[in-house]
PDB file of C-alpha atoms in Angstrom:
ATOM      1  CA  UNK A   1     -75.010  20.329  48.399  1.00 55.00           C
ATOM      2  CA  UNK A   2     -73.771  18.224  50.773  1.00 67.00           C
ATOM      3  CA  UNK A   3     -70.299  17.821  52.008  1.00 76.00           C
ATOM      4  CA  UNK A   4     -68.534  14.047  50.244  1.00 89.00           C
ATOM      5  CA  UNK A   5     -66.703  12.067  52.400  1.00 93.00           C
ATOM      6  CA  UNK A   6     -63.307  11.008  50.987  1.00 94.00           C
ATOM      7  CA  UNK A   7     -60.972   7.688  52.643  1.00 94.00           C
ATOM      8  CA  UNK A   8     -57.477   7.234  52.323  1.00 93.00           C
ATOM      9  CA  UNK A   9     -55.444   4.037  52.506  1.00 92.00           C
ATOM     10  CA  UNK A  10     -51.838   3.435  54.464  1.00 92.00           C
ATOM     11  CA  UNK A  11     -50.292   4.106  50.518  1.00 93.00           C
ATOM     12  CA  UNK A  12     -53.061   7.053  50.126  1.00 93.00           C
ATOM     13  CA  UNK A  13     -54.917   5.286  48.035  1.00 94.00           C
ATOM     14  CA  UNK A  14     -57.914   7.776  48.029  1.00 95.00           C
ATOM     15  CA  UNK A  15     -61.228   6.332  46.790  1.00 95.00           C
ATOM     16  CA  UNK A  16     -64.639   8.549  47.654  1.00 95.00           C
ATOM     17  CA  UNK A  17     -67.857   7.490  49.117  1.00 94.00           C
ATOM     18  CA  UNK A  18     -69.930   6.952  45.906  1.00 92.00           C
ATOM     19  CA  UNK A  19     -67.292   4.314  44.099  1.00 95.00           C
ATOM     20  CA  UNK A  20     -68.128   1.973  46.959  1.00 96.00           C
ATOM     21  CA  UNK A  21     -71.214   0.447  45.025  1.00 96.00           C
ATOM     22  CA  UNK A  22     -70.138  -2.736  43.864  1.00 97.00           C
ATOM     23  CA  UNK A  23     -66.877  -2.982  45.461  1.00 96.00           C
ATOM     24  CA  UNK A  24     -65.206  -6.622  47.523  1.00 96.00           C
ATOM     25  CA  UNK A  25     -65.880  -5.797  51.408  1.00 95.00           C
ATOM     26  CA  UNK A  26     -61.781  -6.382  51.709  1.00 95.00           C
ATOM     27  CA  UNK A  27     -61.014  -4.439  48.801  1.00 95.00           C
ATOM     28  CA  UNK A  28     -62.552  -1.428  50.643  1.00 95.00           C
ATOM     29  CA  UNK A  29     -61.317  -2.397  54.474  1.00 94.00           C
ATOM     30  CA  UNK A  30     -58.030  -0.975  53.948  1.00 95.00           C
ATOM     31  CA  UNK A  31     -59.633   2.487  53.135  1.00 96.00           C
ATOM     32  CA  UNK A  32     -62.204   2.002  56.323  1.00 95.00           C
ATOM     33  CA  UNK A  33     -59.332   0.917  58.877  1.00 92.00           C
ATOM     34  CA  UNK A  34     -58.810   3.869  60.130  1.00 91.00           C
ATOM     35  CA  UNK A  35     -63.289   3.577  61.710  1.00 94.00           C
ATOM     36  CA  UNK A  36     -64.185   2.108  64.578  1.00 94.00           C
ATOM     37  CA  UNK A  37     -66.723  -0.445  63.148  1.00 95.00           C
ATOM     38  CA  UNK A  38     -68.985  -0.042  64.765  1.00 94.00           C
ATOM     39  CA  UNK A  39     -71.700  -2.917  63.640  1.00 90.00           C
ATOM     40  CA  UNK A  40     -70.359  -6.134  61.937  1.00 91.00           C
ATOM     41  CA  UNK A  41     -72.895  -7.896  59.801  1.00 89.00           C
ATOM     42  CA  UNK A  42     -72.707 -10.520  56.600  1.00 89.00           C
ATOM     43  CA  UNK A  43     -75.221  -7.879  55.422  1.00 94.00           C
ATOM     44  CA  UNK A  44     -74.589  -4.638  56.846  1.00 96.00           C
ATOM     45  CA  UNK A  45     -71.497  -2.952  58.665  1.00 96.00           C
ATOM     46  CA  UNK A  46     -71.656  -0.295  60.554  1.00 96.00           C
ATOM     47  CA  UNK A  47     -68.067   2.027  61.244  1.00 96.00           C
ATOM     48  CA  UNK A  48     -68.557   5.902  62.938  1.00 95.00           C
ATOM     49  CA  UNK A  49     -67.016   8.141  60.959  1.00 94.00           C
ATOM     50  CA  UNK A  50     -66.749  11.142  63.345  1.00 91.00           C
ATOM     51  CA  UNK A  51     -68.198  11.630  67.136  1.00 88.00           C
ATOM     52  CA  UNK A  52     -68.629  14.749  68.237  1.00 86.00           C
ATOM     53  CA  UNK A  53     -69.836  16.644  71.878  1.00 83.00           C
ATOM     54  CA  UNK A  54     -68.786  13.450  73.740  1.00 78.00           C
ATOM     55  CA  UNK A  55     -69.190  11.320  71.202  1.00 72.00           C
ATOM     56  CA  UNK A  56     -73.555  11.335  71.177  1.00 82.00           C
ATOM     57  CA  UNK A  57     -73.083  12.774  68.213  1.00 89.00           C
ATOM     58  CA  UNK A  58     -72.035  10.713  65.746  1.00 93.00           C
ATOM     59  CA  UNK A  59     -71.668  10.310  62.131  1.00 94.00           C
ATOM     60  CA  UNK A  60     -71.594   6.156  60.805  1.00 95.00           C
ATOM     61  CA  UNK A  61     -71.537   4.761  57.761  1.00 96.00           C
ATOM     62  CA  UNK A  62     -73.736   2.188  56.765  1.00 97.00           C
ATOM     63  CA  UNK A  63     -72.499  -0.110  54.555  1.00 97.00           C
ATOM     64  CA  UNK A  64     -75.576  -2.740  53.005  1.00 97.00           C
ATOM     65  CA  UNK A  65     -74.071  -6.065  51.464  1.00 97.00           C
ATOM     66  CA  UNK A  66     -74.905  -9.147  49.013  1.00 96.00           C
ATOM     67  CA  UNK A  67     -72.186 -11.471  48.755  1.00 93.00           C
ATOM     68  CA  UNK A  68     -70.149  -9.053  50.785  1.00 94.00           C
ATOM     69  CA  UNK A  69     -70.131  -7.167  47.489  1.00 96.00           C
ATOM     70  CA  UNK A  70     -71.080  -2.855  47.669  1.00 97.00           C
ATOM     71  CA  UNK A  71     -74.564  -2.920  46.803  1.00 97.00           C
ATOM     72  CA  UNK A  72     -76.214  -0.042  49.127  1.00 97.00           C
ATOM     73  CA  UNK A  73     -74.379   2.662  51.831  1.00 96.00           C
ATOM     74  CA  UNK A  74     -75.813   6.017  53.606  1.00 96.00           C
ATOM     75  CA  UNK A  75     -74.023   8.412  56.225  1.00 94.00           C
ATOM     76  CA  UNK A  76     -76.153  10.057  59.089  1.00 93.00           C
ATOM     77  CA  UNK A  77     -74.902  11.724  61.608  1.00 89.00           C
ATOM     78  CA  UNK A  78     -77.768  11.025  64.845  1.00 85.00           C
TER      79      UNK A  78
END
């Protein structure tokens, strides 16, 4: 069983990682405000969710976009 990620905006609304698909970036950016944006591109965005061991290891959220709508995502530890 893998850990499920949840994201919270400033109004304390919560969405889970599986609710990201089908949403516009404008709608989910408030939930990702506290995370460092590593890559900004029209078809992909990468956010750093967590850093460990002095920043050497990172957990990243990869969002794949089509016309600014999330069609897939991945969370990877590297």
